[in-house]
């Protein structure tokens, strides 16, 4: 029998180490026994070692053949034995790990832990009128994710020096920035070649979209963003986090800015509250300065107040499902279903004080068209409040708003919940086929047939009050920006705007153009040049929006 050195063993080791590192580099599993992804990684490593052992055996065959010219039967038996023993042990290990994963999934079933699943989210009773402040029509967020994306792309297109090198990430995280709801997202490298050209300076800017005024801005940075999802190698934010915090189990990361406009990545860390790896929850977060890479882990209670989204919406919705489903145990969730509730099909965000809350309705498991109430969940602290306000389910409210302008074939956005004169009220936008916002609508939650629409938010709100049968807006809305005006009409014209007739006129000795929708007053078609007019309007810059004829 021919003998050879330990070179084939070295080949096996080198190949195994190289492939295992490649797997870790690409998949980035947490080195944590409570993560199922870690055990799947171990299974991949075993398979890699089997493959490396195979190539090592091939290497040994060629090595002996090269040195001795031929191989006898004993050589093949030895090499075959060296190959089959690790394969046998590897297969046994694979079966053992597979059984362990199956058992881990089995013992975490809600049948055994229904009360634990129910208690993942603790919900308190709330008072809507007291806890959700009334909002001014000038502070209502009118920009949804799709509209923010359109505004952001338009803004980047105006920057000739950037548009050829960078694109926009579609994160558009909703945050509260200096008391105003914004959506923010970073730029990203256009492709690998453009990354090579720009990597030394980093990504030079991020996009902000004011959800109230619809103003978009490209915020240029003194120091570029060096850590992002579009980076390669160890500056890729996911790889950076994994190698710096190898044992942490991360949820989906989000992009935010602090009160000074400094960009950060928020990486929530997962803990499991049920059995081995079930009952997913958040116990803290790593904050990474996107420019410098400085990072720090915070326990949940210590996370800075400027951070708005620690709990990802999908996680909150899952916990809401558990809370509503297992209120009276697992068996009841399948058979009697007494008291069982479920979130409605969709959610949105609401800005309260300096935090962002997830809003969704709760309905019965019979899938009717009404809500028994709704829930607000703070996405930083997970504080949850239930408001017992029966009313229309969100999809019903969307249908009601679209029915008001059915001749225009507009599509409604998913509503947000507002406090209008201490009444829960849905607010939504109506878009045309091109995705452009054409009108706005308010829908009463308790009486979803009460709908107010208009081409502007103030018009829609006034129409809503008229339909609801109440006078005026709350004292906290726009009274400060309303002005009274009297004069003689010197010129007048009309046009159709968003399906409604609007009248434009100019007064003698006044260059400002005033606009009044037909919804304001039925007297408008009878006004002529030379008529005296008294009205209340809101100054919108070049145009005065007439709100009331007197």
PDB file of N, CA, C and O in Angstrom, residues 298-340:
ATOM      1  N   UNK A 298     -28.889  49.565  22.744  1.00  0.00           N
ATOM      2  CA  UNK A 298     -29.736  50.095  23.808  1.00  0.00           C
ATOM      3  C   UNK A 298     -30.796  49.052  24.171  1.00  0.00           C
ATOM      4  O   UNK A 298     -31.408  48.448  23.286  1.00  0.00           O
ATOM      5  N   UNK A 299     -30.997  48.861  25.466  1.00  0.00           N
ATOM      6  CA  UNK A 299     -32.176  48.113  25.889  1.00  0.00           C
ATOM      7  C   UNK A 299     -33.420  48.896  25.492  1.00  0.00           C
ATOM      8  O   UNK A 299     -33.375  50.123  25.318  1.00  0.00           O
ATOM      9  N   UNK A 300     -34.535  48.193  25.396  1.00  0.00           N
ATOM     10  CA  UNK A 300     -35.757  48.810  24.888  1.00  0.00           C
ATOM     11  C   UNK A 300     -36.142  50.063  25.666  1.00  0.00           C
ATOM     12  O   UNK A 300     -36.513  51.087  25.076  1.00  0.00           O
ATOM     13  N   UNK A 301     -36.010  50.021  26.968  1.00  0.00           N
ATOM     14  CA  UNK A 301     -36.434  51.157  27.801  1.00  0.00           C
ATOM     15  C   UNK A 301     -35.496  52.351  27.669  1.00  0.00           C
ATOM     16  O   UNK A 301     -35.872  53.478  28.043  1.00  0.00           O
ATOM     17  N   UNK A 302     -34.295  52.145  27.131  1.00  0.00           N
ATOM     18  CA  UNK A 302     -33.298  53.217  27.058  1.00  0.00           C
ATOM     19  C   UNK A 302     -33.141  53.811  25.664  1.00  0.00           C
ATOM     20  O   UNK A 302     -32.311  54.704  25.462  1.00  0.00           O
ATOM     21  N   UNK A 303     -33.913  53.343  24.699  1.00  0.00           N
ATOM     22  CA  UNK A 303     -33.783  53.842  23.323  1.00  0.00           C
ATOM     23  C   UNK A 303     -34.143  55.329  23.287  1.00  0.00           C
ATOM     24  O   UNK A 303     -35.158  55.740  23.857  1.00  0.00           O
ATOM     25  N   UNK A 304     -33.335  56.178  22.650  1.00  0.00           N
ATOM     26  CA  UNK A 304     -33.614  57.626  22.626  1.00  0.00           C
ATOM     27  C   UNK A 304     -34.999  57.945  22.074  1.00  0.00           C
ATOM     28  O   UNK A 304     -35.515  57.241  21.196  1.00  0.00           O
ATOM     29  N   UNK A 305     -35.578  59.038  22.567  1.00  0.00           N
ATOM     30  CA  UNK A 305     -36.941  59.402  22.187  1.00  0.00           C
ATOM     31  C   UNK A 305     -37.080  59.792  20.724  1.00  0.00           C
ATOM     32  O   UNK A 305     -38.175  59.704  20.157  1.00  0.00           O
ATOM     33  N   UNK A 306     -35.982  60.235  20.086  1.00  0.00           N
ATOM     34  CA  UNK A 306     -36.115  60.649  18.694  1.00  0.00           C
ATOM     35  C   UNK A 306     -36.296  59.461  17.757  1.00  0.00           C
ATOM     36  O   UNK A 306     -36.755  59.634  16.609  1.00  0.00           O
ATOM     37  N   UNK A 307     -35.987  58.275  18.221  1.00  0.00           N
ATOM     38  CA  UNK A 307     -36.211  57.077  17.399  1.00  0.00           C
ATOM     39  C   UNK A 307     -37.712  56.812  17.351  1.00  0.00           C
ATOM     40  O   UNK A 307     -38.390  56.810  18.377  1.00  0.00           O
ATOM     41  N   UNK A 308     -38.243  56.569  16.157  1.00  0.00           N
ATOM     42  CA  UNK A 308     -39.687  56.400  15.998  1.00  0.00           C
ATOM     43  C   UNK A 308     -40.118  54.974  15.698  1.00  0.00           C
ATOM     44  O   UNK A 308     -41.201  54.562  16.092  1.00  0.00           O
ATOM     45  N   UNK A 309     -39.317  54.211  14.966  1.00  0.00           N
ATOM     46  CA  UNK A 309     -39.766  52.874  14.570  1.00  0.00           C
ATOM     47  C   UNK A 309     -38.756  51.824  15.015  1.00  0.00           C
ATOM     48  O   UNK A 309     -37.754  51.585  14.341  1.00  0.00           O
ATOM     49  N   UNK A 310     -39.048  51.213  16.165  1.00  0.00           N
ATOM     50  CA  UNK A 310     -38.262  50.091  16.669  1.00  0.00           C
ATOM     51  C   UNK A 310     -38.992  48.785  16.358  1.00  0.00           C
ATOM     52  O   UNK A 310     -38.383  47.797  15.941  1.00  0.00           O
ATOM     53  N   UNK A 311     -40.290  48.797  16.560  1.00  0.00           N
ATOM     54  CA  UNK A 311     -41.108  47.615  16.275  1.00  0.00           C
ATOM     55  C   UNK A 311     -41.615  47.687  14.837  1.00  0.00           C
ATOM     56  O   UNK A 311     -42.305  48.629  14.450  1.00  0.00           O
ATOM     57  N   UNK A 312     -41.235  46.690  14.055  1.00  0.00           N
ATOM     58  CA  UNK A 312     -41.668  46.632  12.659  1.00  0.00           C
ATOM     59  C   UNK A 312     -43.162  46.322  12.618  1.00  0.00           C
ATOM     60  O   UNK A 312     -43.673  45.525  13.406  1.00  0.00           O
ATOM     61  N   UNK A 313     -43.857  46.933  11.672  1.00  0.00           N
ATOM     62  CA  UNK A 313     -45.318  46.821  11.605  1.00  0.00           C
ATOM     63  C   UNK A 313     -45.783  45.380  11.490  1.00  0.00           C
ATOM     64  O   UNK A 313     -46.780  44.985  12.122  1.00  0.00           O
ATOM     65  N   UNK A 314     -45.100  44.564  10.698  1.00  0.00           N
ATOM     66  CA  UNK A 314     -45.518  43.166  10.524  1.00  0.00           C
ATOM     67  C   UNK A 314     -45.472  42.416  11.853  1.00  0.00           C
ATOM     68  O   UNK A 314     -46.320  41.549  12.111  1.00  0.00           O
ATOM     69  N   UNK A 315     -44.499  42.722  12.704  1.00  0.00           N
ATOM     70  CA  UNK A 315     -44.410  42.077  14.010  1.00  0.00           C
ATOM     71  C   UNK A 315     -45.598  42.478  14.886  1.00  0.00           C
ATOM     72  O   UNK A 315     -46.212  41.636  15.556  1.00  0.00           O
ATOM     73  N   UNK A 316     -45.941  43.763  14.884  1.00  0.00           N
ATOM     74  CA  UNK A 316     -47.079  44.237  15.682  1.00  0.00           C
ATOM     75  C   UNK A 316     -48.372  43.582  15.206  1.00  0.00           C
ATOM     76  O   UNK A 316     -49.208  43.161  16.018  1.00  0.00           O
ATOM     77  N   UNK A 317     -48.549  43.485  13.902  1.00  0.00           N
ATOM     78  CA  UNK A 317     -49.766  42.859  13.369  1.00  0.00           C
ATOM     79  C   UNK A 317     -49.840  41.391  13.786  1.00  0.00           C
ATOM     80  O   UNK A 317     -50.911  40.896  14.170  1.00  0.00           O
ATOM     81  N   UNK A 318     -48.709  40.676  13.753  1.00  0.00           N
ATOM     82  CA  UNK A 318     -48.715  39.280  14.200  1.00  0.00           C
ATOM     83  C   UNK A 318     -49.127  39.174  15.661  1.00  0.00           C
ATOM     84  O   UNK A 318     -49.926  38.313  16.041  1.00  0.00           O
ATOM     85  N   UNK A 319     -48.579  40.052  16.494  1.00  0.00           N
ATOM     86  CA  UNK A 319     -48.925  40.006  17.911  1.00  0.00           C
ATOM     87  C   UNK A 319     -50.379  40.410  18.147  1.00  0.00           C
ATOM     88  O   UNK A 319     -51.037  39.889  19.066  1.00  0.00           O
ATOM     89  N   UNK A 320     -50.906  41.319  17.327  1.00  0.00           N
ATOM     90  CA  UNK A 320     -52.330  41.653  17.415  1.00  0.00           C
ATOM     91  C   UNK A 320     -53.202  40.451  17.058  1.00  0.00           C
ATOM     92  O   UNK A 320     -54.246  40.213  17.680  1.00  0.00           O
ATOM     93  N   UNK A 321     -52.775  39.703  16.046  1.00  0.00           N
ATOM     94  CA  UNK A 321     -53.509  38.497  15.651  1.00  0.00           C
ATOM     95  C   UNK A 321     -53.531  37.505  16.812  1.00  0.00           C
ATOM     96  O   UNK A 321     -54.580  36.940  17.147  1.00  0.00           O
ATOM     97  N   UNK A 322     -52.365  37.276  17.432  1.00  0.00           N
ATOM     98  CA  UNK A 322     -52.307  36.359  18.583  1.00  0.00           C
ATOM     99  C   UNK A 322     -53.211  36.856  19.714  1.00  0.00           C
ATOM    100  O   UNK A 322     -53.933  36.071  20.341  1.00  0.00           O
ATOM    101  N   UNK A 323     -53.161  38.157  19.984  1.00  0.00           N
ATOM    102  CA  UNK A 323     -53.929  38.709  21.101  1.00  0.00           C
ATOM    103  C   UNK A 323     -55.435  38.528  20.876  1.00  0.00           C
ATOM    104  O   UNK A 323     -56.185  38.213  21.805  1.00  0.00           O
ATOM    105  N   UNK A 324     -55.872  38.753  19.652  1.00  0.00           N
ATOM    106  CA  UNK A 324     -57.294  38.595  19.373  1.00  0.00           C
ATOM    107  C   UNK A 324     -57.734  37.149  19.251  1.00  0.00           C
ATOM    108  O   UNK A 324     -58.859  36.803  19.613  1.00  0.00           O
ATOM    109  N   UNK A 325     -56.818  36.296  18.795  1.00  0.00           N
ATOM    110  CA  UNK A 325     -57.185  34.894  18.533  1.00  0.00           C
ATOM    111  C   UNK A 325     -57.220  34.066  19.808  1.00  0.00           C
ATOM    112  O   UNK A 325     -58.096  33.214  19.972  1.00  0.00           O
ATOM    113  N   UNK A 326     -56.287  34.274  20.711  1.00  0.00           N
ATOM    114  CA  UNK A 326     -56.143  33.401  21.880  1.00  0.00           C
ATOM    115  C   UNK A 326     -56.648  34.043  23.162  1.00  0.00           C
ATOM    116  O   UNK A 326     -56.183  33.719  24.255  1.00  0.00           O
ATOM    117  N   UNK A 327     -57.614  34.964  23.044  1.00  0.00           N
ATOM    118  CA  UNK A 327     -58.158  35.644  24.213  1.00  0.00           C
ATOM    119  C   UNK A 327     -58.780  34.661  25.205  1.00  0.00           C
ATOM    120  O   UNK A 327     -58.741  34.876  26.412  1.00  0.00           O
ATOM    121  N   UNK A 328     -59.356  33.571  24.720  1.00  0.00           N
ATOM    122  CA  UNK A 328     -59.951  32.553  25.589  1.00  0.00           C
ATOM    123  C   UNK A 328     -59.350  31.175  25.335  1.00  0.00           C
ATOM    124  O   UNK A 328     -60.038  30.155  25.476  1.00  0.00           O
ATOM    125  N   UNK A 329     -58.095  31.143  24.938  1.00  0.00           N
ATOM    126  CA  UNK A 329     -57.416  29.877  24.765  1.00  0.00           C
ATOM    127  C   UNK A 329     -57.422  29.358  23.336  1.00  0.00           C
ATOM    128  O   UNK A 329     -58.113  29.880  22.450  1.00  0.00           O
ATOM    129  N   UNK A 330     -56.624  28.311  23.122  1.00  0.00           N
ATOM    130  CA  UNK A 330     -56.439  27.777  21.773  1.00  0.00           C
ATOM    131  C   UNK A 330     -57.690  27.060  21.266  1.00  0.00           C
ATOM    132  O   UNK A 330     -58.102  27.249  20.115  1.00  0.00           O
ATOM    133  N   UNK A 331     -58.308  26.227  22.110  1.00  0.00           N
ATOM    134  CA  UNK A 331     -59.480  25.464  21.675  1.00  0.00           C
ATOM    135  C   UNK A 331     -60.600  26.407  21.265  1.00  0.00           C
ATOM    136  O   UNK A 331     -61.262  26.216  20.232  1.00  0.00           O
ATOM    137  N   UNK A 332     -60.805  27.471  22.052  1.00  0.00           N
ATOM    138  CA  UNK A 332     -61.851  28.446  21.721  1.00  0.00           C
ATOM    139  C   UNK A 332     -61.578  29.134  20.384  1.00  0.00           C
ATOM    140  O   UNK A 332     -62.504  29.486  19.647  1.00  0.00           O
ATOM    141  N   UNK A 333     -60.287  29.326  20.056  1.00  0.00           N
ATOM    142  CA  UNK A 333     -59.962  29.990  18.787  1.00  0.00           C
ATOM    143  C   UNK A 333     -60.366  29.157  17.590  1.00  0.00           C
ATOM    144  O   UNK A 333     -60.544  29.688  16.483  1.00  0.00           O
ATOM    145  N   UNK A 334     -60.535  27.839  17.790  1.00  0.00           N
ATOM    146  CA  UNK A 334     -60.894  26.948  16.689  1.00  0.00           C
ATOM    147  C   UNK A 334     -62.375  26.579  16.689  1.00  0.00           C
ATOM    148  O   UNK A 334     -62.972  26.377  15.642  1.00  0.00           O
ATOM    149  N   UNK A 335     -62.975  26.459  17.879  1.00  0.00           N
ATOM    150  CA  UNK A 335     -64.342  25.942  17.957  1.00  0.00           C
ATOM    151  C   UNK A 335     -65.346  27.043  18.299  1.00  0.00           C
ATOM    152  O   UNK A 335     -66.024  27.564  17.425  1.00  0.00           O
ATOM    153  N   UNK A 336     -65.444  27.425  19.577  1.00  0.00           N
ATOM    154  CA  UNK A 336     -66.477  28.389  19.962  1.00  0.00           C
ATOM    155  C   UNK A 336     -66.227  29.791  19.442  1.00  0.00           C
ATOM    156  O   UNK A 336     -67.149  30.520  19.107  1.00  0.00           O
ATOM    157  N   UNK A 337     -64.950  30.212  19.419  1.00  0.00           N
ATOM    158  CA  UNK A 337     -64.502  31.535  18.972  1.00  0.00           C
ATOM    159  C   UNK A 337     -65.195  32.671  19.736  1.00  0.00           C
ATOM    160  O   UNK A 337     -65.471  33.728  19.190  1.00  0.00           O
ATOM    161  N   UNK A 338     -65.437  32.442  21.026  1.00  0.00           N
ATOM    162  CA  UNK A 338     -66.040  33.464  21.854  1.00  0.00           C
ATOM    163  C   UNK A 338     -65.039  34.596  22.116  1.00  0.00           C
ATOM    164  O   UNK A 338     -63.937  34.368  22.590  1.00  0.00           O
ATOM    165  N   UNK A 339     -65.424  35.816  21.777  1.00  0.00           N
ATOM    166  CA  UNK A 339     -64.583  36.979  21.998  1.00  0.00           C
ATOM    167  C   UNK A 339     -63.405  37.090  21.056  1.00  0.00           C
ATOM    168  O   UNK A 339     -62.548  37.963  21.243  1.00  0.00           O
ATOM    169  N   UNK A 340     -63.311  36.238  20.031  1.00  0.00           N
ATOM    170  CA  UNK A 340     -62.159  36.244  19.123  1.00  0.00           C
ATOM    171  C   UNK A 340     -62.276  37.409  18.143  1.00  0.00           C
ATOM    172  O   UNK A 340     -63.316  37.610  17.508  1.00  0.00           O
TER     173      UNK A 340
END
